[in-house]
Amino acid sequence: AQSVTQLGSHVSVSEGALVLLRCNYSSSVPPYLFWYVQYPNQGLQLLLKYTSAATLVKGINGFEAEFKKSETSFHLTKPSAHMSDAAEYFCAVSGTGGFKTIFGAGTRLFVKA
Amino acid sequence: DVKVTQSSRYLVKRTGEKVFLECVQDMDHENMFWYRQDPGLGLRLIYFSYDVKMKEKGDIPEGYSVSREKKERFSLILESASTNQTSMYLCASTPGLAGGGADTQYFGPGTRLTVL
């Protein structure tokens, strides 16, 4: 069985500060891991994904995430927050040979001027 | 550009009504999905389809059914809407490449359904 836990339903940072959104997963098979972003009144769009190549994954808009198997984590970071980063972020996990993706509960990011 | 469209952005229905939510993708994707999104619960899978006329139950199929008569179209049906089905409904599709779990999901903008 697979599951995802996102630590913190809300995170607030100042513009220009580091963004760190935490995600821990559980999977009985080698996982594929994703971060999606949802802007207000829109569907989700892919930020980045890990598919067993490099453990440090770079995505769009300056975001990156590091797969740490020993910690079962896939935290999302961005060195300097921008006002346009305010959105809800979802971590997700799926496995080989399957279609189902399990999503975390989401973390809403607020960026203060 | 990749496109998933949903028939309505906002919908208000009454308890007991039959409700149809339509989703169309123009990417020739094999797989299509219906999720509901509720605050604090993330996205939960209702049904998915991996081929025309094929469907599989997701995690919360009760009270819902689906139809996929054409590859590009996937419909979600609420046979008799209830107030606890008030939610945001998201449709998604994936190409269905080898190693399907690695596929990126492409989402529509969502339908916010209110059942009174």
PDB file of C-alpha atoms in Angstrom:
ATOM      1  CA  ALA A   1       0.000   0.000   0.000  1.00  0.00           C
ATOM      2  CA  GLN A   2       1.104   3.540  -0.639  1.00  0.00           C
ATOM      3  CA  SER A   3       0.486   6.723   1.298  1.00  0.00           C
ATOM      4  CA  VAL A   4       1.659  10.309   1.433  1.00  0.00           C
ATOM      5  CA  THR A   5       1.914  12.670   4.387  1.00  0.00           C
ATOM      6  CA  GLN A   6       2.407  16.385   3.908  1.00  0.00           C
ATOM      7  CA  LEU A   7       3.549  18.112   7.073  1.00  0.00           C
ATOM      8  CA  GLY A   8       1.724  21.387   7.567  1.00  0.00           C
ATOM      9  CA  SER A   9      -1.550  22.271   5.900  1.00  0.00           C
ATOM     10  CA  HIS A  10      -0.448  25.916   5.738  1.00  0.00           C
ATOM     11  CA  VAL A  11       3.021  27.423   5.344  1.00  0.00           C
ATOM     12  CA  SER A  12       3.710  31.148   5.354  1.00  0.00           C
ATOM     13  CA  VAL A  13       6.966  32.716   4.157  1.00  0.00           C
ATOM     14  CA  SER A  14       8.159  36.205   3.339  1.00  0.00           C
ATOM     15  CA  GLU A  15       8.947  37.164  -0.220  1.00  0.00           C
ATOM     16  CA  GLY A  16      12.579  36.259  -0.915  1.00  0.00           C
ATOM     17  CA  ALA A  17      12.746  33.642   1.845  1.00  0.00           C
ATOM     18  CA  LEU A  18      13.383  29.939   1.444  1.00  0.00           C
ATOM     19  CA  VAL A  19      10.370  27.773   0.679  1.00  0.00           C
ATOM     20  CA  LEU A  20      10.357  24.280   2.215  1.00  0.00           C
ATOM     21  CA  LEU A  21       7.320  22.043   1.859  1.00  0.00           C
ATOM     22  CA  ARG A  22       7.626  18.630   3.469  1.00  0.00           C
ATOM     23  CA  CYS A  23       6.453  15.314   2.097  1.00  0.00           C
ATOM     24  CA  ASN A  24       6.954  11.800   3.445  1.00  0.00           C
ATOM     25  CA  TYR A  25       5.760   8.730   1.633  1.00  0.00           C
ATOM     26  CA  SER A  26       5.188   5.059   2.249  1.00  0.00           C
ATOM     27  CA  SER A  27       5.470   2.543  -0.557  1.00  0.00           C
ATOM     28  CA  SER A  28       6.010  -1.206  -0.758  1.00  0.00           C
ATOM     29  CA  VAL A  29       7.425  -0.863  -4.274  1.00  0.00           C
ATOM     30  CA  PRO A  30       9.947   1.583  -5.738  1.00  0.00           C
ATOM     31  CA  PRO A  31       7.991   4.797  -5.916  1.00  0.00           C
ATOM     32  CA  TYR A  32       7.431   7.456  -8.475  1.00  0.00           C
ATOM     33  CA  LEU A  33       7.021  10.781  -6.689  1.00  0.00           C
ATOM     34  CA  PHE A  34       5.425  13.987  -7.869  1.00  0.00           C
ATOM     35  CA  TRP A  35       4.792  17.535  -6.802  1.00  0.00           C
ATOM     36  CA  TYR A  36       1.809  19.295  -8.335  1.00  0.00           C
ATOM     37  CA  VAL A  37       0.731  22.911  -7.863  1.00  0.00           C
ATOM     38  CA  GLN A  38      -2.801  24.289  -7.938  1.00  0.00           C
ATOM     39  CA  TYR A  39      -3.338  28.013  -8.439  1.00  0.00           C
ATOM     40  CA  PRO A  40      -6.699  29.475  -7.403  1.00  0.00           C
ATOM     41  CA  ASN A  41      -9.612  28.294  -9.524  1.00  0.00           C
ATOM     42  CA  GLN A  42      -7.421  26.040 -11.637  1.00  0.00           C
ATOM     43  CA  GLY A  43      -6.644  22.362 -11.940  1.00  0.00           C
ATOM     44  CA  LEU A  44      -3.357  20.849 -10.854  1.00  0.00           C
ATOM     45  CA  GLN A  45      -0.213  21.100 -12.946  1.00  0.00           C
ATOM     46  CA  LEU A  46       3.037  19.211 -12.616  1.00  0.00           C
ATOM     47  CA  LEU A  47       5.955  20.951 -10.891  1.00  0.00           C
ATOM     48  CA  LEU A  48       8.389  18.034 -10.994  1.00  0.00           C
ATOM     49  CA  LYS A  49       8.633  14.270 -10.699  1.00  0.00           C
ATOM     50  CA  TYR A  50      11.074  11.603  -9.576  1.00  0.00           C
ATOM     51  CA  THR A  51      11.206   8.442 -11.673  1.00  0.00           C
ATOM     52  CA  SER A  52      14.335   6.694 -10.343  1.00  0.00           C
ATOM     53  CA  ALA A  53      16.914   8.705 -12.252  1.00  0.00           C
ATOM     54  CA  ALA A  54      18.707  11.547 -10.415  1.00  0.00           C
ATOM     55  CA  THR A  55      17.671  11.925  -6.770  1.00  0.00           C
ATOM     56  CA  LEU A  56      17.721  15.725  -7.029  1.00  0.00           C
ATOM     57  CA  VAL A  57      14.941  16.743  -9.360  1.00  0.00           C
ATOM     58  CA  LYS A  58      14.578  20.210 -10.812  1.00  0.00           C
ATOM     59  CA  GLY A  59      11.188  21.492 -11.825  1.00  0.00           C
ATOM     60  CA  ILE A  60       9.527  24.560 -13.187  1.00  0.00           C
ATOM     61  CA  ASN A  61       9.574  28.028 -11.622  1.00  0.00           C
ATOM     62  CA  GLY A  62      12.822  27.386  -9.708  1.00  0.00           C
ATOM     63  CA  PHE A  63      11.500  24.538  -7.547  1.00  0.00           C
ATOM     64  CA  GLU A  64      13.441  21.384  -6.805  1.00  0.00           C
ATOM     65  CA  ALA A  65      12.994  18.286  -4.660  1.00  0.00           C
ATOM     66  CA  GLU A  66      15.329  15.632  -3.342  1.00  0.00           C
ATOM     67  CA  PHE A  67      14.407  11.963  -3.071  1.00  0.00           C
ATOM     68  CA  LYS A  68      15.827  10.504   0.153  1.00  0.00           C
ATOM     69  CA  LYS A  69      15.082   6.814   0.358  1.00  0.00           C
ATOM     70  CA  SER A  70      16.515   6.410   3.865  1.00  0.00           C
ATOM     71  CA  GLU A  71      14.166   9.097   5.158  1.00  0.00           C
ATOM     72  CA  THR A  72      11.262   8.212   2.809  1.00  0.00           C
ATOM     73  CA  SER A  73      11.034  11.900   2.027  1.00  0.00           C
ATOM     74  CA  PHE A  74      10.591  14.074  -1.039  1.00  0.00           C
ATOM     75  CA  HIS A  75      10.649  17.649   0.261  1.00  0.00           C
ATOM     76  CA  LEU A  76      10.076  20.562  -2.109  1.00  0.00           C
ATOM     77  CA  THR A  77      12.284  23.644  -1.933  1.00  0.00           C
ATOM     78  CA  LYS A  78      12.785  26.982  -3.631  1.00  0.00           C
ATOM     79  CA  PRO A  79      15.599  29.318  -2.572  1.00  0.00           C
ATOM     80  CA  SER A  80      13.643  32.556  -2.872  1.00  0.00           C
ATOM     81  CA  ALA A  81       9.858  32.832  -2.681  1.00  0.00           C
ATOM     82  CA  HIS A  82       7.946  35.048  -5.053  1.00  0.00           C
ATOM     83  CA  MET A  83       4.428  36.372  -4.597  1.00  0.00           C
ATOM     84  CA  SER A  84       3.337  34.323  -7.604  1.00  0.00           C
ATOM     85  CA  ASP A  85       4.269  31.107  -5.730  1.00  0.00           C
ATOM     86  CA  ALA A  86       1.215  31.462  -3.501  1.00  0.00           C
ATOM     87  CA  ALA A  87      -0.821  28.346  -4.263  1.00  0.00           C
ATOM     88  CA  GLU A  88      -1.651  24.892  -2.956  1.00  0.00           C
ATOM     89  CA  TYR A  89       0.960  22.194  -3.393  1.00  0.00           C
ATOM     90  CA  PHE A  90       0.307  18.463  -3.526  1.00  0.00           C
ATOM     91  CA  CYS A  91       2.794  15.668  -3.099  1.00  0.00           C
ATOM     92  CA  ALA A  92       1.836  12.378  -4.772  1.00  0.00           C
ATOM     93  CA  VAL A  93       3.143   8.820  -5.075  1.00  0.00           C
ATOM     94  CA  SER A  94       2.530   6.011  -7.532  1.00  0.00           C
ATOM     95  CA  GLY A  95       4.212   2.699  -8.259  1.00  0.00           C
ATOM     96  CA  THR A  96       5.430   0.622 -11.147  1.00  0.00           C
ATOM     97  CA  GLY A  97       2.836  -1.241 -13.167  1.00  0.00           C
ATOM     98  CA  GLY A  98      -0.115   0.677 -11.825  1.00  0.00           C
ATOM     99  CA  PHE A  99      -2.345   3.555 -12.770  1.00  0.00           C
ATOM    100  CA  LYS A 100      -3.281   4.853  -9.357  1.00  0.00           C
ATOM    101  CA  THR A 101      -1.654   7.909  -7.857  1.00  0.00           C
ATOM    102  CA  ILE A 102      -2.075   8.698  -4.174  1.00  0.00           C
ATOM    103  CA  PHE A 103      -2.169  12.387  -3.293  1.00  0.00           C
ATOM    104  CA  GLY A 104      -1.330  14.066  -0.031  1.00  0.00           C
ATOM    105  CA  ALA A 105      -3.754  16.419   1.683  1.00  0.00           C
ATOM    106  CA  GLY A 106      -2.011  19.479   0.272  1.00  0.00           C
ATOM    107  CA  THR A 107      -0.074  22.415   1.702  1.00  0.00           C
ATOM    108  CA  ARG A 108      -1.232  25.929   1.079  1.00  0.00           C
ATOM    109  CA  LEU A 109       1.679  28.340   0.662  1.00  0.00           C
ATOM    110  CA  PHE A 110       1.212  31.988   1.611  1.00  0.00           C
ATOM    111  CA  VAL A 111       3.833  34.546   0.554  1.00  0.00           C
ATOM    112  CA  LYS A 112       3.999  37.808   2.503  1.00  0.00           C
ATOM    113  CA  ALA A 113       5.275  41.015   0.963  1.00  0.00           C
TER     114      ALA A 113
ATOM    115  CA  ASP B   1      -0.659  22.417 -26.092  1.00  0.00           C
ATOM    116  CA  VAL B   2      -2.143  19.782 -23.810  1.00  0.00           C
ATOM    117  CA  LYS B   3      -5.809  20.342 -23.069  1.00  0.00           C
ATOM    118  CA  VAL B   4      -8.307  18.776 -20.690  1.00  0.00           C
ATOM    119  CA  THR B   5     -11.651  20.524 -20.559  1.00  0.00           C
ATOM    120  CA  GLN B   6     -14.593  20.045 -18.241  1.00  0.00           C
ATOM    121  CA  SER B   7     -18.136  20.917 -19.216  1.00  0.00           C
ATOM    122  CA  SER B   8     -18.889  23.301 -16.348  1.00  0.00           C
ATOM    123  CA  ARG B   9     -16.823  25.339 -13.874  1.00  0.00           C
ATOM    124  CA  TYR B  10     -19.717  25.725 -11.451  1.00  0.00           C
ATOM    125  CA  LEU B  11     -22.850  23.638 -11.061  1.00  0.00           C
ATOM    126  CA  VAL B  12     -25.738  23.827  -8.607  1.00  0.00           C
ATOM    127  CA  LYS B  13     -28.119  20.887  -8.356  1.00  0.00           C
ATOM    128  CA  ARG B  14     -30.851  19.709  -6.044  1.00  0.00           C
ATOM    129  CA  THR B  15     -30.847  16.573  -3.923  1.00  0.00           C
ATOM    130  CA  GLY B  16     -32.023  13.569  -5.908  1.00  0.00           C
ATOM    131  CA  GLU B  17     -31.186  14.997  -9.332  1.00  0.00           C
ATOM    132  CA  LYS B  18     -29.129  13.016 -11.837  1.00  0.00           C
ATOM    133  CA  VAL B  19     -25.931  14.915 -12.586  1.00  0.00           C
ATOM    134  CA  PHE B  20     -23.555  14.523 -15.513  1.00  0.00           C
ATOM    135  CA  LEU B  21     -20.017  15.879 -15.460  1.00  0.00           C
ATOM    136  CA  GLU B  22     -18.195  15.717 -18.760  1.00  0.00           C
ATOM    137  CA  CYS B  23     -14.489  15.691 -19.443  1.00  0.00           C
ATOM    138  CA  VAL B  24     -12.744  15.848 -22.818  1.00  0.00           C
ATOM    139  CA  GLN B  25      -9.037  15.521 -23.599  1.00  0.00           C
ATOM    140  CA  ASP B  26      -7.432  16.291 -26.933  1.00  0.00           C
ATOM    141  CA  MET B  27      -4.131  14.471 -26.405  1.00  0.00           C
ATOM    142  CA  ASP B  28      -5.130  10.950 -27.508  1.00  0.00           C
ATOM    143  CA  HIS B  29      -4.424   9.748 -23.960  1.00  0.00           C
ATOM    144  CA  GLU B  30      -5.279   6.188 -23.003  1.00  0.00           C
ATOM    145  CA  ASN B  31      -6.139   6.736 -19.358  1.00  0.00           C
ATOM    146  CA  MET B  32      -8.639   9.071 -17.775  1.00  0.00           C
ATOM    147  CA  PHE B  33      -9.497   9.713 -14.130  1.00  0.00           C
ATOM    148  CA  TRP B  34     -12.116  11.358 -11.970  1.00  0.00           C
ATOM    149  CA  TYR B  35     -11.165  12.744  -8.564  1.00  0.00           C
ATOM    150  CA  ARG B  36     -12.970  14.698  -5.933  1.00  0.00           C
ATOM    151  CA  GLN B  37     -11.071  17.327  -3.968  1.00  0.00           C
ATOM    152  CA  ASP B  38     -12.101  18.291  -0.459  1.00  0.00           C
ATOM    153  CA  PRO B  39     -10.237  20.578   1.978  1.00  0.00           C
ATOM    154  CA  GLY B  40      -7.832  18.646   4.158  1.00  0.00           C
ATOM    155  CA  LEU B  41      -8.371  15.421   2.227  1.00  0.00           C
ATOM    156  CA  GLY B  42      -6.452  16.134  -0.957  1.00  0.00           C
ATOM    157  CA  LEU B  43      -7.597  14.331  -4.086  1.00  0.00           C
ATOM    158  CA  ARG B  44      -9.434  11.036  -3.848  1.00  0.00           C
ATOM    159  CA  LEU B  45      -9.895   8.775  -6.854  1.00  0.00           C
ATOM    160  CA  ILE B  46     -13.495   7.985  -7.769  1.00  0.00           C
ATOM    161  CA  TYR B  47     -13.075   5.998 -11.001  1.00  0.00           C
ATOM    162  CA  PHE B  48     -10.566   5.604 -13.769  1.00  0.00           C
ATOM    163  CA  SER B  49     -10.599   4.226 -17.282  1.00  0.00           C
ATOM    164  CA  TYR B  50      -7.639   2.672 -19.103  1.00  0.00           C
ATOM    165  CA  ASP B  51      -9.401   2.110 -22.409  1.00  0.00           C
ATOM    166  CA  VAL B  52     -12.651   2.861 -24.181  1.00  0.00           C
ATOM    167  CA  LYS B  53     -15.547   1.141 -22.397  1.00  0.00           C
ATOM    168  CA  MET B  54     -13.188  -0.053 -19.651  1.00  0.00           C
ATOM    169  CA  LYS B  55     -13.448   1.291 -16.124  1.00  0.00           C
ATOM    170  CA  GLU B  56     -12.127   0.542 -12.675  1.00  0.00           C
ATOM    171  CA  LYS B  57     -13.350   1.661  -9.282  1.00  0.00           C
ATOM    172  CA  GLY B  58     -11.143   3.971  -7.344  1.00  0.00           C
ATOM    173  CA  ASP B  59     -11.155   4.569  -3.620  1.00  0.00           C
ATOM    174  CA  ILE B  60     -14.579   6.215  -3.267  1.00  0.00           C
ATOM    175  CA  PRO B  61     -16.889   4.946  -6.061  1.00  0.00           C
ATOM    176  CA  GLU B  62     -20.090   4.757  -4.009  1.00  0.00           C
ATOM    177  CA  GLY B  63     -22.832   6.970  -5.417  1.00  0.00           C
ATOM    178  CA  TYR B  64     -21.024   7.482  -8.726  1.00  0.00           C
ATOM    179  CA  SER B  65     -20.820   5.806 -12.096  1.00  0.00           C
ATOM    180  CA  VAL B  66     -18.821   6.578 -15.238  1.00  0.00           C
ATOM    181  CA  SER B  67     -19.033   6.202 -18.969  1.00  0.00           C
ATOM    182  CA  ARG B  68     -16.336   6.175 -21.626  1.00  0.00           C
ATOM    183  CA  GLU B  69     -17.815   5.583 -25.062  1.00  0.00           C
ATOM    184  CA  LYS B  70     -15.086   7.460 -26.931  1.00  0.00           C
ATOM    185  CA  LYS B  71     -11.390   7.687 -26.182  1.00  0.00           C
ATOM    186  CA  GLU B  72     -11.398  11.430 -25.659  1.00  0.00           C
ATOM    187  CA  ARG B  73     -14.462  11.673 -23.411  1.00  0.00           C
ATOM    188  CA  PHE B  74     -14.997  10.455 -19.835  1.00  0.00           C
ATOM    189  CA  SER B  75     -18.233  11.208 -18.022  1.00  0.00           C
ATOM    190  CA  LEU B  76     -18.958  11.082 -14.312  1.00  0.00           C
ATOM    191  CA  ILE B  77     -22.562  10.439 -13.310  1.00  0.00           C
ATOM    192  CA  LEU B  78     -24.180  11.051  -9.973  1.00  0.00           C
ATOM    193  CA  GLU B  79     -27.292   8.903 -10.170  1.00  0.00           C
ATOM    194  CA  SER B  80     -29.075  10.686  -7.323  1.00  0.00           C
ATOM    195  CA  ALA B  81     -27.156  13.645  -6.019  1.00  0.00           C
ATOM    196  CA  SER B  82     -26.817  14.088  -2.269  1.00  0.00           C
ATOM    197  CA  THR B  83     -25.521  16.985  -0.202  1.00  0.00           C
ATOM    198  CA  ASN B  84     -22.401  15.030   0.790  1.00  0.00           C
ATOM    199  CA  GLN B  85     -21.397  15.029  -2.877  1.00  0.00           C
ATOM    200  CA  THR B  86     -20.882  18.781  -2.785  1.00  0.00           C
ATOM    201  CA  SER B  87     -17.245  19.077  -3.782  1.00  0.00           C
ATOM    202  CA  MET B  88     -14.717  20.050  -6.428  1.00  0.00           C
ATOM    203  CA  TYR B  89     -14.470  17.416  -9.155  1.00  0.00           C
ATOM    204  CA  LEU B  90     -11.282  17.123 -11.176  1.00  0.00           C
ATOM    205  CA  CYS B  91     -10.744  15.152 -14.340  1.00  0.00           C
ATOM    206  CA  ALA B  92      -7.279  14.059 -15.442  1.00  0.00           C
ATOM    207  CA  SER B  93      -5.672  12.036 -18.204  1.00  0.00           C
ATOM    208  CA  THR B  94      -2.354  10.269 -18.775  1.00  0.00           C
ATOM    209  CA  PRO B  95      -0.713   9.003 -21.973  1.00  0.00           C
ATOM    210  CA  GLY B  96      -0.590   5.356 -20.869  1.00  0.00           C
ATOM    211  CA  LEU B  97       3.067   4.875 -21.664  1.00  0.00           C
ATOM    212  CA  ALA B  98       4.997   1.856 -20.404  1.00  0.00           C
ATOM    213  CA  GLY B  99       5.448   2.179 -16.674  1.00  0.00           C
ATOM    214  CA  GLY B 100       2.115   3.956 -16.325  1.00  0.00           C
ATOM    215  CA  GLY B 101       2.800   4.962 -12.764  1.00  0.00           C
ATOM    216  CA  ALA B 102       5.432   7.414 -13.978  1.00  0.00           C
ATOM    217  CA  ASP B 103       3.061   9.265 -16.275  1.00  0.00           C
ATOM    218  CA  THR B 104       2.295  12.892 -15.607  1.00  0.00           C
ATOM    219  CA  GLN B 105      -1.367  13.547 -14.971  1.00  0.00           C
ATOM    220  CA  TYR B 106      -2.928  16.391 -16.952  1.00  0.00           C
ATOM    221  CA  PHE B 107      -5.811  18.005 -15.144  1.00  0.00           C
ATOM    222  CA  GLY B 108      -8.849  19.929 -16.226  1.00  0.00           C
ATOM    223  CA  PRO B 109      -9.826  23.152 -14.417  1.00  0.00           C
ATOM    224  CA  GLY B 110     -12.364  21.402 -12.193  1.00  0.00           C
ATOM    225  CA  THR B 111     -16.115  21.594 -11.642  1.00  0.00           C
ATOM    226  CA  ARG B 112     -17.330  22.959  -8.341  1.00  0.00           C
ATOM    227  CA  LEU B 113     -20.580  21.135  -7.652  1.00  0.00           C
ATOM    228  CA  THR B 114     -23.020  22.285  -4.990  1.00  0.00           C
ATOM    229  CA  VAL B 115     -25.925  20.009  -4.100  1.00  0.00           C
ATOM    230  CA  LEU B 116     -28.737  21.756  -2.213  1.00  0.00           C
TER     231      LEU B 116
END
